[in-house]
mmCIF file of C-alpha atoms in Angstrom:
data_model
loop_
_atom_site.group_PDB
_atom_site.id
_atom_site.type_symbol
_atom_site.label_atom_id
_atom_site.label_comp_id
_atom_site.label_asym_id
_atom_site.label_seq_id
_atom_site.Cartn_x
_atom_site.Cartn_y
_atom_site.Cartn_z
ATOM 1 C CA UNK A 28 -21.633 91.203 49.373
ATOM 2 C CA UNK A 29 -19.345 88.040 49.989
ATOM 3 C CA UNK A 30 -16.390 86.750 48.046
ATOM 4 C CA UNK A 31 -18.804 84.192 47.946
ATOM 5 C CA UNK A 32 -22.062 85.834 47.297
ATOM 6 C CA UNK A 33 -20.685 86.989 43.970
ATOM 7 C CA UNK A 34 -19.537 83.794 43.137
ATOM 8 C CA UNK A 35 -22.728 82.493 43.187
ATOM 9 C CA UNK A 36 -24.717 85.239 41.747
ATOM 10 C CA UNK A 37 -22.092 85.272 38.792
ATOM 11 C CA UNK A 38 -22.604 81.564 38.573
ATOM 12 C CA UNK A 39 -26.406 81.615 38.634
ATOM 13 C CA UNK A 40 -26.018 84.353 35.732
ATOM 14 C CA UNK A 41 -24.026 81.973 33.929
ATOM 15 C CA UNK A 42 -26.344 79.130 34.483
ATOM 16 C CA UNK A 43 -29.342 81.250 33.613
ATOM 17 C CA UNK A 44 -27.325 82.460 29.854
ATOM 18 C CA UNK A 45 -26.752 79.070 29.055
ATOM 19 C CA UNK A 46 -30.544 77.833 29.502
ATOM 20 C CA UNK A 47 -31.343 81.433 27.607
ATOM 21 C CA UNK A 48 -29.277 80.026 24.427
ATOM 22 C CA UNK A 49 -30.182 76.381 25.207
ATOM 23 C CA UNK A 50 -33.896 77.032 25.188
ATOM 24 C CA UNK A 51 -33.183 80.095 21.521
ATOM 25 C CA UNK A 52 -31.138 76.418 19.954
ATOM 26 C CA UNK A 53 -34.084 74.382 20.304
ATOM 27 C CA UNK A 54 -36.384 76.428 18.895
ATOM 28 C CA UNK A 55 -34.109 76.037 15.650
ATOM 29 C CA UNK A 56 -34.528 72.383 14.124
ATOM 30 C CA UNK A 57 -33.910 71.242 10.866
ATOM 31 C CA UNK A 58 -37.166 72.004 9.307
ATOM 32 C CA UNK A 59 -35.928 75.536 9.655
ATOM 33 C CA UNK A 60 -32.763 76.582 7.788
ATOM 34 C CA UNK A 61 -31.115 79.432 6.824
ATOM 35 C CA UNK A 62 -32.678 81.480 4.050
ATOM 36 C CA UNK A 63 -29.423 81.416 2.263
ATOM 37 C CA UNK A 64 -28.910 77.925 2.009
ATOM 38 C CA UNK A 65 -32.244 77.771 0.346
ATOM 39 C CA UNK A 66 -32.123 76.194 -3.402
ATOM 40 C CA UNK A 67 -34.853 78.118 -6.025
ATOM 41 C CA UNK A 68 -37.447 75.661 -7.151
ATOM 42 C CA UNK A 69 -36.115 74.115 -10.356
ATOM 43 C CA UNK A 70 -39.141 76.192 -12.501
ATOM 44 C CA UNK A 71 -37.313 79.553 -10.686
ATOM 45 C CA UNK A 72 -33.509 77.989 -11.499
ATOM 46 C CA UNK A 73 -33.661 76.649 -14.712
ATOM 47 C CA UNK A 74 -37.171 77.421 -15.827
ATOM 48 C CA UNK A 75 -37.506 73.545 -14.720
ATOM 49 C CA UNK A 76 -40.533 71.974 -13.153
ATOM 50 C CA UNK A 77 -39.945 69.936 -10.153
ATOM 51 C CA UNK A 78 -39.571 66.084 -10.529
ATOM 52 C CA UNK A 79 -41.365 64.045 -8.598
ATOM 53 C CA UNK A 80 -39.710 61.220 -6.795
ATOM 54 C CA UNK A 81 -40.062 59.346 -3.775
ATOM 55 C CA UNK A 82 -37.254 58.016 -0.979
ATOM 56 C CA UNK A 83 -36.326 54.685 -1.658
ATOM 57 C CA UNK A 84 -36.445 51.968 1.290
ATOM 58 C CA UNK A 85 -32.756 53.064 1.176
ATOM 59 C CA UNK A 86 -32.909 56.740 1.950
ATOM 60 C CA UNK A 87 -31.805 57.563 -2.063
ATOM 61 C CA UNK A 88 -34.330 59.057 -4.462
ATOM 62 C CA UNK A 89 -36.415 56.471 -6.841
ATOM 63 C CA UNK A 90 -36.201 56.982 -9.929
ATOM 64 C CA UNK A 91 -38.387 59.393 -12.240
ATOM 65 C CA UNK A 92 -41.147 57.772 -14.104
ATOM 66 C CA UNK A 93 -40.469 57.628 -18.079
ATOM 67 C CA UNK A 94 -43.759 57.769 -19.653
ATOM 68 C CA UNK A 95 -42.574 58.630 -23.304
ATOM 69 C CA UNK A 96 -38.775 57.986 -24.914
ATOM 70 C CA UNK A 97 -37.333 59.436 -28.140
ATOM 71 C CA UNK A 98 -33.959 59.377 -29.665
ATOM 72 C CA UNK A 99 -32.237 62.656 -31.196
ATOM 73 C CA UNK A 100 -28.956 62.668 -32.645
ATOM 74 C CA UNK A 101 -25.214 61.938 -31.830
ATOM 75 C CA UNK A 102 -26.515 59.615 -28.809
ATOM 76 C CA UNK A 103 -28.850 62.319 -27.408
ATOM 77 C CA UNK A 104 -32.667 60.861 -25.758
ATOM 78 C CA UNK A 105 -35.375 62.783 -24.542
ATOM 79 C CA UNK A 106 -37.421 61.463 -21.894
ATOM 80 C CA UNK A 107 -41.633 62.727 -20.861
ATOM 81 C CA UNK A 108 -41.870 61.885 -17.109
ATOM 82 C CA UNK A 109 -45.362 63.572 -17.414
ATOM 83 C CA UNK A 110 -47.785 65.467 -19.183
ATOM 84 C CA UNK A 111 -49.944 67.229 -16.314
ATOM 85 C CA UNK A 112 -53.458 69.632 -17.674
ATOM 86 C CA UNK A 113 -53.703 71.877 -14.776
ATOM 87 C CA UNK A 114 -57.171 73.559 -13.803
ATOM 88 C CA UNK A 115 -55.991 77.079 -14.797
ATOM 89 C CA UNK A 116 -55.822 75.964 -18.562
ATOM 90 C CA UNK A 117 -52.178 74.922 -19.235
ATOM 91 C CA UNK A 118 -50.658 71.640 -20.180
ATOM 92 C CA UNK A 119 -46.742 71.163 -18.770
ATOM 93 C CA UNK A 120 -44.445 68.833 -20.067
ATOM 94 C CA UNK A 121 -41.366 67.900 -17.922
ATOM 95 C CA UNK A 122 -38.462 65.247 -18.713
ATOM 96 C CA UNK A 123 -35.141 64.796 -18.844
ATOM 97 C CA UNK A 124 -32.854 65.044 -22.084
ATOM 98 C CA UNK A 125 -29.667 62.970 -21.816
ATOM 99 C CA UNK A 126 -26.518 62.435 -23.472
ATOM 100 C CA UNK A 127 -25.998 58.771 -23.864
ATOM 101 C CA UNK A 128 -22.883 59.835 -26.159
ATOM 102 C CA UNK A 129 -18.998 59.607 -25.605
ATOM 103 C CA UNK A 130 -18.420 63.364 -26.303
ATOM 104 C CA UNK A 131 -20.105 66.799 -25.600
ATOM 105 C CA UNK A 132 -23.113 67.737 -27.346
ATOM 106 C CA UNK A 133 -23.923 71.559 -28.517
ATOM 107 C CA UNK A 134 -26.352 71.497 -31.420
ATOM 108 C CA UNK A 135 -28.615 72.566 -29.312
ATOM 109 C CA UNK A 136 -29.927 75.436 -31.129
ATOM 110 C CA UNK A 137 -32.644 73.952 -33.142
ATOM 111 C CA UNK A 138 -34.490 73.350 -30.366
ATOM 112 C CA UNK A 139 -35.708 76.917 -29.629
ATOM 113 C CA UNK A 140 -37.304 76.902 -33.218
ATOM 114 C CA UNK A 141 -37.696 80.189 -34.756
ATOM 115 C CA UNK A 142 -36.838 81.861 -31.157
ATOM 116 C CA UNK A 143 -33.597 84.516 -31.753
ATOM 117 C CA UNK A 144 -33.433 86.994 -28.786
ATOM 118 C CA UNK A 145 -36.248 86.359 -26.015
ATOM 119 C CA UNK A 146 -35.477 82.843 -24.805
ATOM 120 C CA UNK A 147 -31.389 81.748 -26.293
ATOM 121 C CA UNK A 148 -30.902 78.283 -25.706
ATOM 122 C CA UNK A 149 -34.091 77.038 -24.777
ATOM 123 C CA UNK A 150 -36.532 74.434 -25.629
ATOM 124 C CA UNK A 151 -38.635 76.976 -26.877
ATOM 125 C CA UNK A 152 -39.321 75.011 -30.364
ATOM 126 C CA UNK A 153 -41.588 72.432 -28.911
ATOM 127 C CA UNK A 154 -45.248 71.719 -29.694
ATOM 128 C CA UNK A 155 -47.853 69.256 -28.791
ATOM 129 C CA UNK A 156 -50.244 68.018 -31.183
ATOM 130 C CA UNK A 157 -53.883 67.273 -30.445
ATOM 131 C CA UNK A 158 -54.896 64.568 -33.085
ATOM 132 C CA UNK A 159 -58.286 64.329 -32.363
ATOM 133 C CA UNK A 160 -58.972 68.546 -32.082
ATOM 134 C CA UNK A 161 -56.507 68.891 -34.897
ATOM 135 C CA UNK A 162 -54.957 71.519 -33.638
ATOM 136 C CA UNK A 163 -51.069 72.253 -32.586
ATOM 137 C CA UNK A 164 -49.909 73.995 -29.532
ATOM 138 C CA UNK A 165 -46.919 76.226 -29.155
ATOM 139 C CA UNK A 166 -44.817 76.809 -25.941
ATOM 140 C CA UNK A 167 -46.516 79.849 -24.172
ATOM 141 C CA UNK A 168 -44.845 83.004 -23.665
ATOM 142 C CA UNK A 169 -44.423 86.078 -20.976
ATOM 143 C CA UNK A 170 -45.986 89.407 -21.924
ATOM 144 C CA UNK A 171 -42.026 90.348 -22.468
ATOM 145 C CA UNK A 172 -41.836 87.017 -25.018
ATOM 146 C CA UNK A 173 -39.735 84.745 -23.145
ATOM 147 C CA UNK A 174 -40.878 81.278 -23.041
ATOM 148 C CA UNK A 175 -42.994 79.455 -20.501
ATOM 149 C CA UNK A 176 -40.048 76.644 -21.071
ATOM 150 C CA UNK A 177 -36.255 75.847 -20.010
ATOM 151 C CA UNK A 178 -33.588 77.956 -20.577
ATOM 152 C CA UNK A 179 -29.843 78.158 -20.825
ATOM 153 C CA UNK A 180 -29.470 74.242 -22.274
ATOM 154 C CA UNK A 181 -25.888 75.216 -24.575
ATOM 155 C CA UNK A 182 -23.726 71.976 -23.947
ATOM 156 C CA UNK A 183 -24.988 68.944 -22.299
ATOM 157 C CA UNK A 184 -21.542 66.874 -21.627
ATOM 158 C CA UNK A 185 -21.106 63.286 -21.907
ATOM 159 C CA UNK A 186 -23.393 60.958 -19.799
ATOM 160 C CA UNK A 187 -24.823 64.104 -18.511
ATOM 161 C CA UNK A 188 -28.332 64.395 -17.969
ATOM 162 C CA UNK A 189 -30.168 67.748 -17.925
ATOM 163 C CA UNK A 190 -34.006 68.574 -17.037
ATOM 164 C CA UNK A 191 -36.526 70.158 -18.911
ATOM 165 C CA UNK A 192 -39.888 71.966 -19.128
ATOM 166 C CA UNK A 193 -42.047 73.292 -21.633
ATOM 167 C CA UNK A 194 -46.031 74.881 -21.018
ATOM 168 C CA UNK A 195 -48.627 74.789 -23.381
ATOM 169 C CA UNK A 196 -52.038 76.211 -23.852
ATOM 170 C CA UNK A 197 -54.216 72.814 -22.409
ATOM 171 C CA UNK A 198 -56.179 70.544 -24.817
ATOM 172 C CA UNK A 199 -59.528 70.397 -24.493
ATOM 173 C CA UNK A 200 -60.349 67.910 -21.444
ATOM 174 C CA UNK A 201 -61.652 65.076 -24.171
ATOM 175 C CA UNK A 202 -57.810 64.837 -25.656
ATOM 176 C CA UNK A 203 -56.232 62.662 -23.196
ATOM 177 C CA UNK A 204 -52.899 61.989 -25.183
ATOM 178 C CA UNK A 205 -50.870 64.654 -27.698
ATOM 179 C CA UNK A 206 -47.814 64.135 -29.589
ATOM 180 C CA UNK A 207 -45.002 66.041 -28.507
ATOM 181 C CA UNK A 208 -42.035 67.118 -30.526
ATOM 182 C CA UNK A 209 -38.586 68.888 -30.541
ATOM 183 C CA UNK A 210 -36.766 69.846 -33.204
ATOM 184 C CA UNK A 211 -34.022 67.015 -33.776
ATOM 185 C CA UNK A 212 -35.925 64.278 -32.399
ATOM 186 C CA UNK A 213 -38.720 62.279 -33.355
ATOM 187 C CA UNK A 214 -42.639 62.968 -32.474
ATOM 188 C CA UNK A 215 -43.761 60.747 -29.868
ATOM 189 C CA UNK A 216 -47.113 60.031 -28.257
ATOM 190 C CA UNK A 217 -47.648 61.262 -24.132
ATOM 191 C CA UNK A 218 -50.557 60.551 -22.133
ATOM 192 C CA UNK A 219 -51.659 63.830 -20.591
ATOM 193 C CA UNK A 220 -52.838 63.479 -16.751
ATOM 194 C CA UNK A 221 -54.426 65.416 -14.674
#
């Protein structure tokens, strides 16, 4: 074989790798990314249900709906962006509780009620209230007694905002509204969907 010959053999090797890793590239696009760059889902995070929002005509993320707004203390709110019945029997709640506040807020202990040891720092002390079944519903828990609800809420710092869920047993399908409540804040009214 030619000086030559080799030349062009080694080039048409070359030429042939490069379409090889061209054609292995494109099969890679951006609706396929690395399983390590991955976030959890907010419920496997946090114990957080997703929000839903929608891109803006700008590209940014609209806001959340606010379906329900109540004021706890030192500056603290707590917003319902919904109240969805699902079809397997459960009722989640999931908002947003903010501190509107010029300084770090960390009374957050009441809010996981009479919970000590399964669920620390959680949200676990809500209830909704069906007014019309009379009947109250308590945040639903694992077979090891952690809460269906979110977790790990300690300090929420100034201006921060911080999301939450809690899941209840579902009200009958006649209740279309409940009153939900935290410890610390006041008992407000939420139109269930769904």
């Amino acid at each position: 074989m030619s000086i030559r010959q080799k030349v062009e053999v080694r080039g048409g090797a070359a030429v042939a790798v490069a379409a090889v890793l061209a054609l292995a590239l494109a099969g890679c696009g951006d609706s396929e990314k690395p399983k390590g760059s991955e976030k959890p889902a907010a419920s496997q995070s946090q114990g957080s249900a997703p929000q839903k929002s929608t891109p803006a005509a700008d590209g940014s993320a609209a806001p959340v709906e606010v379906i329900a707004t109540t004021q706890g203390p030192s500056g603290i709110v707590l917003e319902i962006n919904s109240a969805e019945r699902d079809q397997d029997g459960y009722l989640t709640v999931n908002g947003r509780i903010k501190n509107t506040g010029s300084t770090a807020f960390g009374n957050t202990v009441p809010w996981r009620g009479d919970e000590k040891t399964a669920s620390p720092a959680s949200v676990a002390g809500a209830t909704v209230v069906d007014n019309a079944g009379k009947k109250r519903y308590y945040v639903l828990r694992d077979t090891e007694g952690r809460c269906a609800c979110t977790t790990g809420v300690v300090m929420i710092k100034a201006g921060e905002s911080v999301p939450f869920f809690a899941q209840f047993p579902a009200p009958p399908t006649t209740t279309s509204e409940v009153v939900f409540g935290l410890p610390t804040f006041a008992a407000i009214p939420v139109k269930i969907s769904g």
